[in-house]
Amino acid sequence: MDANIVKILVSSPIFHDISPSQLDIMLDCLNPKINTYNKNSYIAVQGEPYTGLGILLSGEAAIIKESASGSRVIMTVIGPGDLFGEMIAFSPRKHWPASVFAQGTCSVMFLPPEKIIGECTHVCGGYKQLIKNMLVLLSTKALMLNQRVEYLAIKGMREKISIYLLEQYKINQKNTFVLPLKRNELADFLSVSRTALSRELGRMRDEGIIEFYRTSVKINNLAMLRRGAE
Amino acid sequence: MDANIVKILVSSPIFHDISPSQLDIMLDCLNPKINTYNKNSYIAVQGEPYTGLGILLSGEAAIIKESASGSRVIMTVIGPGDLFGEMIAFSPRKHWPASVFAQGTCSVMFLPPEKIIGECTHVCGGYKQLIKNMLVLLSTKALMLNQRVEYLAIKGMREKISIYLLEQYKINQKNTFVLPLKRNELADFLSVSRTALSRELGRMRDEGIIEFYRTSVKINNLAMLRRGAE
DNA sequence: AAAAATCGGTAGCTATAGCTACCTAACGTG
DNA sequence: CACGTTAGGTAGCTATAGCTACCGATTTTT
């Protein structure tokens, strides 16, 4: 296997803690298929049969959800080393739940999922690590989604903001901190409109609960913030 | 190991396709801890250190999310054979993201997650199956959550309903079908108020798109329903 | 079979948050 | 450094959906 490819693969979370030499051996068992895609072409099409666990080797691709009427929403953008289709690999579903679209020229490695829990009887250390990595990846994904559901299920704008800020406060352990998201991204994450988000933040500032400038925030009244979270 | 316990375990998705005799052998490796809990006591407390992958052997327990202010929301109710804490098992997080509360007298088996990707070098068939089951469980969970996020991210009431009905239509392949959820549950799933949901359903009926009585629905105008889904 | 609880539809009121539009501050690029 | 672009705050208007209240129908309990 090409040394360059191995280099990218060892940086990918799916091969975390697997040495290049181990990886080289494992690839023989895993039966990977490598394809290249031109800019603005489909790597995977929503609804079509699943083609395996994808690892982006080079280029940039967008995961997009397409509605029946043809409107397209970009879910995420992925780069070299990133995975896609990891949720479907071991589920009973056998169709792509979203499309993957090459933003530039891309090369992609597909792994047949059945090979991961594979026949490969000589259980090298790398093999065990691979499974462990898959378990970690899926758990983390599920937890992230779970957290997102929790935020989306919150009714009020004030409540969403308060809970989000309290969580950030807990992480930073300081009254003043910098948010990891820009306004637009935060609005997206909370699934509210940016303008309404800004308005509510303004109100909270007027009430003396917080101060902010762009992504930096200072909590002035923790008790009131807590009350806002209900 | 008690034959009764083995009987429940083989019915649990985590030990799917593992024979009782295989299971009996595996349990020696897995180092399970069994505890019993009185009615109305905590099996796990949100925020406290993770105690392992839980399998409910008997009784009924509720997964509840508790907010800082002390308000409690029941997420799901689980019964014998059901799992809990499967998302945290392989993630870097080491604290319960929700509480588990015994609704009646419960007995619970906890498995240390590190044993699942275990040291157990004699790779019996059952062991491989166990890992496969974990992967399937986590994938399915992630997909479910993903679907939920998609619904919650939808803005309009009409749009939510239309997409939901179209999905049900696709499943049933008939114009007339019975919804798997009651109004209350559907409102919960879509994260809208029941009254607003009923109102919009009424509007859609007035416009001749659908007919309905309780949980049975008939689609009268598929094209309009599609348009409602944007 | 009567009583109680659940389920579901309707109506009116109102708070909320989305949308458009606009403007200023920061960033980045040739 | 001038230009375009992105990020973010503000304002006014309005549609939407939440809430309360109520009532009839259905199911469950006793």
PDB file of C-alpha atoms in Angstrom, chain B:
ATOM      1  CA  MET B   1     -24.485 -18.441  37.033  1.00  0.00           C
ATOM      2  CA  ASP B   2     -28.184 -18.711  37.860  1.00  0.00           C
ATOM      3  CA  ALA B   3     -30.138 -20.297  34.997  1.00  0.00           C
ATOM      4  CA  ASN B   4     -32.899 -17.712  35.349  1.00  0.00           C
ATOM      5  CA  ILE B   5     -30.478 -14.884  34.825  1.00  0.00           C
ATOM      6  CA  VAL B   6     -28.978 -16.567  31.784  1.00  0.00           C
ATOM      7  CA  LYS B   7     -32.484 -16.893  30.377  1.00  0.00           C
ATOM      8  CA  ILE B   8     -33.047 -13.146  30.605  1.00  0.00           C
ATOM      9  CA  LEU B   9     -29.603 -12.342  29.278  1.00  0.00           C
ATOM     10  CA  VAL B  10     -29.937 -14.384  26.093  1.00  0.00           C
ATOM     11  CA  SER B  11     -33.096 -12.411  25.325  1.00  0.00           C
ATOM     12  CA  SER B  12     -31.177  -9.139  25.677  1.00  0.00           C
ATOM     13  CA  PRO B  13     -29.955  -7.514  22.455  1.00  0.00           C
ATOM     14  CA  ILE B  14     -26.425  -7.399  23.789  1.00  0.00           C
ATOM     15  CA  PHE B  15     -26.235 -11.199  23.866  1.00  0.00           C
ATOM     16  CA  HIS B  16     -28.237 -11.739  20.707  1.00  0.00           C
ATOM     17  CA  ASP B  17     -27.224 -14.917  18.859  1.00  0.00           C
ATOM     18  CA  ILE B  18     -25.166 -16.214  21.744  1.00  0.00           C
ATOM     19  CA  SER B  19     -26.154 -19.612  23.101  1.00  0.00           C
ATOM     20  CA  PRO B  20     -26.802 -20.087  26.827  1.00  0.00           C
ATOM     21  CA  SER B  21     -23.792 -22.389  27.128  1.00  0.00           C
ATOM     22  CA  GLN B  22     -21.483 -19.917  25.381  1.00  0.00           C
ATOM     23  CA  LEU B  23     -22.875 -17.144  27.541  1.00  0.00           C
ATOM     24  CA  ASP B  24     -22.206 -19.118  30.685  1.00  0.00           C
ATOM     25  CA  ILE B  25     -18.546 -19.403  29.746  1.00  0.00           C
ATOM     26  CA  MET B  26     -18.280 -15.766  28.731  1.00  0.00           C
ATOM     27  CA  LEU B  27     -19.723 -14.499  31.982  1.00  0.00           C
ATOM     28  CA  ASP B  28     -16.661 -15.860  33.778  1.00  0.00           C
ATOM     29  CA  CYS B  29     -14.508 -13.518  31.694  1.00  0.00           C
ATOM     30  CA  LEU B  30     -16.837 -10.529  31.802  1.00  0.00           C
ATOM     31  CA  ASN B  31     -16.711 -10.153  35.559  1.00  0.00           C
ATOM     32  CA  PRO B  32     -20.289  -8.990  36.040  1.00  0.00           C
ATOM     33  CA  LYS B  33     -21.560  -7.396  39.233  1.00  0.00           C
ATOM     34  CA  ILE B  34     -25.172  -7.921  40.179  1.00  0.00           C
ATOM     35  CA  ASN B  35     -26.971  -5.524  42.502  1.00  0.00           C
ATOM     36  CA  THR B  36     -30.557  -5.247  43.629  1.00  0.00           C
ATOM     37  CA  TYR B  37     -32.371  -1.974  44.245  1.00  0.00           C
ATOM     38  CA  ASN B  38     -35.496  -1.154  46.182  1.00  0.00           C
ATOM     39  CA  LYS B  39     -38.473   0.553  44.614  1.00  0.00           C
ATOM     40  CA  ASN B  40     -37.948   4.315  44.312  1.00  0.00           C
ATOM     41  CA  SER B  41     -34.195   4.236  44.706  1.00  0.00           C
ATOM     42  CA  TYR B  42     -31.459   5.373  42.349  1.00  0.00           C
ATOM     43  CA  ILE B  43     -29.657   2.761  40.263  1.00  0.00           C
ATOM     44  CA  ALA B  44     -27.406   5.452  38.838  1.00  0.00           C
ATOM     45  CA  VAL B  45     -27.184   9.155  39.591  1.00  0.00           C
ATOM     46  CA  GLN B  46     -26.649  11.800  36.935  1.00  0.00           C
ATOM     47  CA  GLY B  47     -23.182  13.350  37.239  1.00  0.00           C
ATOM     48  CA  GLU B  48     -21.739  10.577  39.396  1.00  0.00           C
ATOM     49  CA  PRO B  49     -18.914   8.310  38.170  1.00  0.00           C
ATOM     50  CA  TYR B  50     -19.911   5.713  35.597  1.00  0.00           C
ATOM     51  CA  THR B  51     -20.354   2.249  37.062  1.00  0.00           C
ATOM     52  CA  GLY B  52     -20.441   0.200  33.892  1.00  0.00           C
ATOM     53  CA  LEU B  53     -22.773  -1.031  31.204  1.00  0.00           C
ATOM     54  CA  GLY B  54     -26.089  -1.854  32.851  1.00  0.00           C
ATOM     55  CA  ILE B  55     -28.463  -4.667  31.992  1.00  0.00           C
ATOM     56  CA  LEU B  56     -31.784  -4.677  33.763  1.00  0.00           C
ATOM     57  CA  LEU B  57     -32.526  -8.251  34.870  1.00  0.00           C
ATOM     58  CA  SER B  58     -35.858  -7.680  36.569  1.00  0.00           C
ATOM     59  CA  GLY B  59     -38.180  -4.854  37.472  1.00  0.00           C
ATOM     60  CA  GLU B  60     -38.838  -1.579  35.706  1.00  0.00           C
ATOM     61  CA  ALA B  61     -36.663   1.507  35.714  1.00  0.00           C
ATOM     62  CA  ALA B  62     -36.908   5.016  34.313  1.00  0.00           C
ATOM     63  CA  ILE B  63     -34.116   6.951  32.659  1.00  0.00           C
ATOM     64  CA  ILE B  64     -34.548  10.493  33.896  1.00  0.00           C
ATOM     65  CA  LYS B  65     -32.815  13.730  33.121  1.00  0.00           C
ATOM     66  CA  GLU B  66     -32.607  16.107  36.051  1.00  0.00           C
ATOM     67  CA  SER B  67     -32.036  19.802  35.562  1.00  0.00           C
ATOM     68  CA  ALA B  68     -30.042  21.974  37.945  1.00  0.00           C
ATOM     69  CA  SER B  69     -33.248  23.410  39.390  1.00  0.00           C
ATOM     70  CA  GLY B  70     -34.451  19.925  40.245  1.00  0.00           C
ATOM     71  CA  SER B  71     -37.076  19.418  37.551  1.00  0.00           C
ATOM     72  CA  ARG B  72     -37.119  15.857  36.260  1.00  0.00           C
ATOM     73  CA  VAL B  73     -38.033  14.581  32.833  1.00  0.00           C
ATOM     74  CA  ILE B  74     -38.569  10.904  32.091  1.00  0.00           C
ATOM     75  CA  MET B  75     -36.713   9.993  28.910  1.00  0.00           C
ATOM     76  CA  THR B  76     -37.668   6.326  28.616  1.00  0.00           C
ATOM     77  CA  VAL B  77     -38.833   3.435  30.724  1.00  0.00           C
ATOM     78  CA  ILE B  78     -36.922   0.186  30.462  1.00  0.00           C
ATOM     79  CA  GLY B  79     -37.757  -3.401  31.368  1.00  0.00           C
ATOM     80  CA  PRO B  80     -35.982  -6.745  31.841  1.00  0.00           C
ATOM     81  CA  GLY B  81     -33.285  -7.381  29.238  1.00  0.00           C
ATOM     82  CA  ASP B  82     -32.953  -3.693  28.347  1.00  0.00           C
ATOM     83  CA  LEU B  83     -29.625  -1.919  28.470  1.00  0.00           C
ATOM     84  CA  PHE B  84     -28.604   1.436  29.833  1.00  0.00           C
ATOM     85  CA  GLY B  85     -25.366   3.375  29.780  1.00  0.00           C
ATOM     86  CA  GLU B  86     -24.309   1.796  26.488  1.00  0.00           C
ATOM     87  CA  MET B  87     -23.326   5.150  24.995  1.00  0.00           C
ATOM     88  CA  ILE B  88     -20.904   6.007  27.780  1.00  0.00           C
ATOM     89  CA  ALA B  89     -19.260   2.585  27.944  1.00  0.00           C
ATOM     90  CA  PHE B  90     -16.696   3.283  25.222  1.00  0.00           C
ATOM     91  CA  SER B  91     -16.646   7.057  25.221  1.00  0.00           C
ATOM     92  CA  PRO B  92     -14.087   9.191  27.016  1.00  0.00           C
ATOM     93  CA  ARG B  93     -16.838  10.429  29.345  1.00  0.00           C
ATOM     94  CA  LYS B  94     -16.894   8.733  32.686  1.00  0.00           C
ATOM     95  CA  HIS B  95     -20.019  10.134  34.326  1.00  0.00           C
ATOM     96  CA  TRP B  96     -23.682   9.277  34.016  1.00  0.00           C
ATOM     97  CA  PRO B  97     -25.405  11.788  31.705  1.00  0.00           C
ATOM     98  CA  ALA B  98     -28.777  10.850  33.198  1.00  0.00           C
ATOM     99  CA  SER B  99     -30.135   9.073  36.249  1.00  0.00           C
ATOM    100  CA  VAL B 100     -31.653   5.612  36.345  1.00  0.00           C
ATOM    101  CA  PHE B 101     -34.422   5.220  38.863  1.00  0.00           C
ATOM    102  CA  ALA B 102     -35.998   1.976  40.056  1.00  0.00           C
ATOM    103  CA  GLN B 103     -39.783   2.098  39.541  1.00  0.00           C
ATOM    104  CA  GLY B 104     -40.109  -1.230  41.318  1.00  0.00           C
ATOM    105  CA  THR B 105     -37.647  -3.621  42.916  1.00  0.00           C
ATOM    106  CA  CYS B 106     -34.910  -4.080  40.330  1.00  0.00           C
ATOM    107  CA  SER B 107     -31.937  -6.318  39.867  1.00  0.00           C
ATOM    108  CA  VAL B 108     -29.215  -5.056  37.599  1.00  0.00           C
ATOM    109  CA  MET B 109     -26.082  -6.549  36.114  1.00  0.00           C
ATOM    110  CA  PHE B 110     -23.164  -4.209  35.497  1.00  0.00           C
ATOM    111  CA  LEU B 111     -20.399  -5.099  33.052  1.00  0.00           C
ATOM    112  CA  PRO B 112     -17.071  -3.246  33.194  1.00  0.00           C
ATOM    113  CA  PRO B 113     -16.717  -1.924  29.640  1.00  0.00           C
ATOM    114  CA  GLU B 114     -13.014  -2.679  29.411  1.00  0.00           C
ATOM    115  CA  LYS B 115     -13.875  -6.363  29.748  1.00  0.00           C
ATOM    116  CA  ILE B 116     -15.945  -6.281  26.597  1.00  0.00           C
ATOM    117  CA  ILE B 117     -12.991  -5.363  24.425  1.00  0.00           C
ATOM    118  CA  GLY B 118     -11.316  -7.576  26.928  1.00  0.00           C
ATOM    119  CA  GLU B 119      -8.134  -9.275  27.741  1.00  0.00           C
ATOM    120  CA  CYS B 120      -9.899 -12.583  27.209  1.00  0.00           C
ATOM    121  CA  THR B 121      -7.452 -13.950  24.639  1.00  0.00           C
ATOM    122  CA  HIS B 122      -9.209 -17.219  23.881  1.00  0.00           C
ATOM    123  CA  VAL B 123     -11.457 -15.709  21.282  1.00  0.00           C
ATOM    124  CA  CYS B 124     -14.526 -17.840  21.446  1.00  0.00           C
ATOM    125  CA  GLY B 125     -17.246 -17.309  18.855  1.00  0.00           C
ATOM    126  CA  GLY B 126     -19.487 -15.727  21.427  1.00  0.00           C
ATOM    127  CA  TYR B 127     -16.967 -13.042  22.108  1.00  0.00           C
ATOM    128  CA  LYS B 128     -16.903 -11.893  18.509  1.00  0.00           C
ATOM    129  CA  GLN B 129     -20.687 -11.900  18.466  1.00  0.00           C
ATOM    130  CA  LEU B 130     -20.787  -9.752  21.591  1.00  0.00           C
ATOM    131  CA  ILE B 131     -18.703  -7.066  19.949  1.00  0.00           C
ATOM    132  CA  LYS B 132     -20.791  -7.263  16.821  1.00  0.00           C
ATOM    133  CA  ASN B 133     -23.883  -6.776  18.961  1.00  0.00           C
ATOM    134  CA  MET B 134     -22.383  -3.747  20.647  1.00  0.00           C
ATOM    135  CA  LEU B 135     -21.572  -2.226  17.271  1.00  0.00           C
ATOM    136  CA  VAL B 136     -25.099  -2.872  16.027  1.00  0.00           C
ATOM    137  CA  LEU B 137     -26.607  -1.434  19.199  1.00  0.00           C
ATOM    138  CA  LEU B 138     -24.558   1.728  19.046  1.00  0.00           C
ATOM    139  CA  SER B 139     -25.136   2.245  15.314  1.00  0.00           C
ATOM    140  CA  THR B 140     -28.854   1.835  15.723  1.00  0.00           C
ATOM    141  CA  LYS B 141     -28.883   4.235  18.646  1.00  0.00           C
ATOM    142  CA  ALA B 142     -26.916   6.824  16.685  1.00  0.00           C
ATOM    143  CA  LEU B 143     -29.233   6.496  13.694  1.00  0.00           C
ATOM    144  CA  MET B 144     -32.288   6.907  15.884  1.00  0.00           C
ATOM    145  CA  LEU B 145     -30.858   9.997  17.476  1.00  0.00           C
ATOM    146  CA  ASN B 146     -29.893  11.315  14.084  1.00  0.00           C
ATOM    147  CA  GLN B 147     -33.428  10.929  12.850  1.00  0.00           C
ATOM    148  CA  ARG B 148     -34.708  12.695  15.926  1.00  0.00           C
ATOM    149  CA  VAL B 149     -32.324  15.595  15.374  1.00  0.00           C
ATOM    150  CA  GLU B 150     -33.579  15.886  11.822  1.00  0.00           C
ATOM    151  CA  TYR B 151     -37.164  16.155  12.982  1.00  0.00           C
ATOM    152  CA  LEU B 152     -36.380  18.621  15.716  1.00  0.00           C
ATOM    153  CA  ALA B 153     -34.398  20.840  13.373  1.00  0.00           C
ATOM    154  CA  ILE B 154     -37.415  21.277  11.099  1.00  0.00           C
ATOM    155  CA  LYS B 155     -38.916  24.707  11.592  1.00  0.00           C
ATOM    156  CA  GLY B 156     -42.566  24.673  10.678  1.00  0.00           C
ATOM    157  CA  MET B 157     -45.346  22.617  12.189  1.00  0.00           C
ATOM    158  CA  ARG B 158     -46.824  21.861   8.769  1.00  0.00           C
ATOM    159  CA  GLU B 159     -43.445  20.706   7.545  1.00  0.00           C
ATOM    160  CA  LYS B 160     -42.875  18.412  10.517  1.00  0.00           C
ATOM    161  CA  ILE B 161     -46.260  16.802  10.130  1.00  0.00           C
ATOM    162  CA  SER B 162     -45.932  16.424   6.365  1.00  0.00           C
ATOM    163  CA  ILE B 163     -42.519  14.797   6.579  1.00  0.00           C
ATOM    164  CA  TYR B 164     -43.680  12.491   9.337  1.00  0.00           C
ATOM    165  CA  LEU B 165     -46.771  11.427   7.418  1.00  0.00           C
ATOM    166  CA  LEU B 166     -44.774  10.899   4.233  1.00  0.00           C
ATOM    167  CA  GLU B 167     -42.403   8.657   6.125  1.00  0.00           C
ATOM    168  CA  GLN B 168     -45.306   6.646   7.514  1.00  0.00           C
ATOM    169  CA  TYR B 169     -46.821   6.482   4.035  1.00  0.00           C
ATOM    170  CA  LYS B 170     -43.553   5.119   2.689  1.00  0.00           C
ATOM    171  CA  ILE B 171     -43.433   2.464   5.406  1.00  0.00           C
ATOM    172  CA  ASN B 172     -47.014   1.354   4.899  1.00  0.00           C
ATOM    173  CA  GLN B 173     -47.222   1.742   1.128  1.00  0.00           C
ATOM    174  CA  LYS B 174     -50.911   2.554   1.503  1.00  0.00           C
ATOM    175  CA  ASN B 175     -52.994   5.706   1.540  1.00  0.00           C
ATOM    176  CA  THR B 176     -54.659   4.648   4.753  1.00  0.00           C
ATOM    177  CA  PHE B 177     -52.606   3.628   7.754  1.00  0.00           C
ATOM    178  CA  VAL B 178     -52.434   3.706  11.522  1.00  0.00           C
ATOM    179  CA  LEU B 179     -49.852   5.871  13.241  1.00  0.00           C
ATOM    180  CA  PRO B 180     -47.638   4.120  15.800  1.00  0.00           C
ATOM    181  CA  LEU B 181     -47.912   7.092  18.159  1.00  0.00           C
ATOM    182  CA  LYS B 182     -50.809   8.673  20.010  1.00  0.00           C
ATOM    183  CA  ARG B 183     -51.240  12.441  19.704  1.00  0.00           C
ATOM    184  CA  ASN B 184     -49.404  13.111  22.930  1.00  0.00           C
ATOM    185  CA  GLU B 185     -46.485  10.937  21.964  1.00  0.00           C
ATOM    186  CA  LEU B 186     -46.357  12.362  18.474  1.00  0.00           C
ATOM    187  CA  ALA B 187     -46.344  15.894  19.888  1.00  0.00           C
ATOM    188  CA  ASP B 188     -43.498  14.853  22.156  1.00  0.00           C
ATOM    189  CA  PHE B 189     -41.566  13.244  19.334  1.00  0.00           C
ATOM    190  CA  LEU B 190     -41.868  16.318  17.151  1.00  0.00           C
ATOM    191  CA  SER B 191     -41.337  18.526  20.187  1.00  0.00           C
ATOM    192  CA  VAL B 192     -44.448  20.638  19.701  1.00  0.00           C
ATOM    193  CA  SER B 193     -47.497  21.171  21.872  1.00  0.00           C
ATOM    194  CA  ARG B 194     -50.317  18.736  21.434  1.00  0.00           C
ATOM    195  CA  THR B 195     -52.902  21.448  20.885  1.00  0.00           C
ATOM    196  CA  ALA B 196     -50.912  23.129  18.144  1.00  0.00           C
ATOM    197  CA  LEU B 197     -50.392  19.749  16.526  1.00  0.00           C
ATOM    198  CA  SER B 198     -54.121  19.013  16.565  1.00  0.00           C
ATOM    199  CA  ARG B 199     -54.858  22.453  15.178  1.00  0.00           C
ATOM    200  CA  GLU B 200     -52.527  22.022  12.238  1.00  0.00           C
ATOM    201  CA  LEU B 201     -53.837  18.537  11.527  1.00  0.00           C
ATOM    202  CA  GLY B 202     -57.284  20.088  11.476  1.00  0.00           C
ATOM    203  CA  ARG B 203     -56.153  22.706   8.988  1.00  0.00           C
ATOM    204  CA  MET B 204     -54.666  20.048   6.763  1.00  0.00           C
ATOM    205  CA  ARG B 205     -57.944  18.169   6.870  1.00  0.00           C
ATOM    206  CA  ASP B 206     -59.872  21.357   5.996  1.00  0.00           C
ATOM    207  CA  GLU B 207     -57.590  21.835   3.006  1.00  0.00           C
ATOM    208  CA  GLY B 208     -58.428  18.327   1.818  1.00  0.00           C
ATOM    209  CA  ILE B 209     -54.918  16.967   2.239  1.00  0.00           C
ATOM    210  CA  ILE B 210     -55.715  14.300   4.797  1.00  0.00           C
ATOM    211  CA  GLU B 211     -58.492  12.689   6.770  1.00  0.00           C
ATOM    212  CA  PHE B 212     -57.997  11.233  10.209  1.00  0.00           C
ATOM    213  CA  TYR B 213     -59.655   9.784  13.226  1.00  0.00           C
ATOM    214  CA  ARG B 214     -57.480   9.265  16.286  1.00  0.00           C
ATOM    215  CA  THR B 215     -54.383   7.390  15.115  1.00  0.00           C
ATOM    216  CA  SER B 216     -55.695   6.334  11.709  1.00  0.00           C
ATOM    217  CA  VAL B 217     -54.850   8.574   8.794  1.00  0.00           C
ATOM    218  CA  LYS B 218     -55.851   8.679   5.156  1.00  0.00           C
ATOM    219  CA  ILE B 219     -53.898  10.697   2.647  1.00  0.00           C
ATOM    220  CA  ASN B 220     -56.256  12.337   0.167  1.00  0.00           C
ATOM    221  CA  ASN B 221     -53.829  14.530  -1.698  1.00  0.00           C
ATOM    222  CA  LEU B 222     -50.296  13.237  -1.837  1.00  0.00           C
ATOM    223  CA  ALA B 223     -49.057  16.071  -4.043  1.00  0.00           C
ATOM    224  CA  MET B 224     -50.194  18.703  -1.569  1.00  0.00           C
ATOM    225  CA  LEU B 225     -48.713  16.743   1.307  1.00  0.00           C
ATOM    226  CA  ARG B 226     -45.402  16.677  -0.547  1.00  0.00           C
ATOM    227  CA  ARG B 227     -45.608  20.403  -1.116  1.00  0.00           C
ATOM    228  CA  GLY B 228     -46.196  20.879   2.605  1.00  0.00           C
ATOM    229  CA  ALA B 229     -42.919  19.106   3.260  1.00  0.00           C
ATOM    230  CA  GLU B 230     -41.339  21.917   1.205  1.00  0.00           C
TER     231      GLU B 230
END
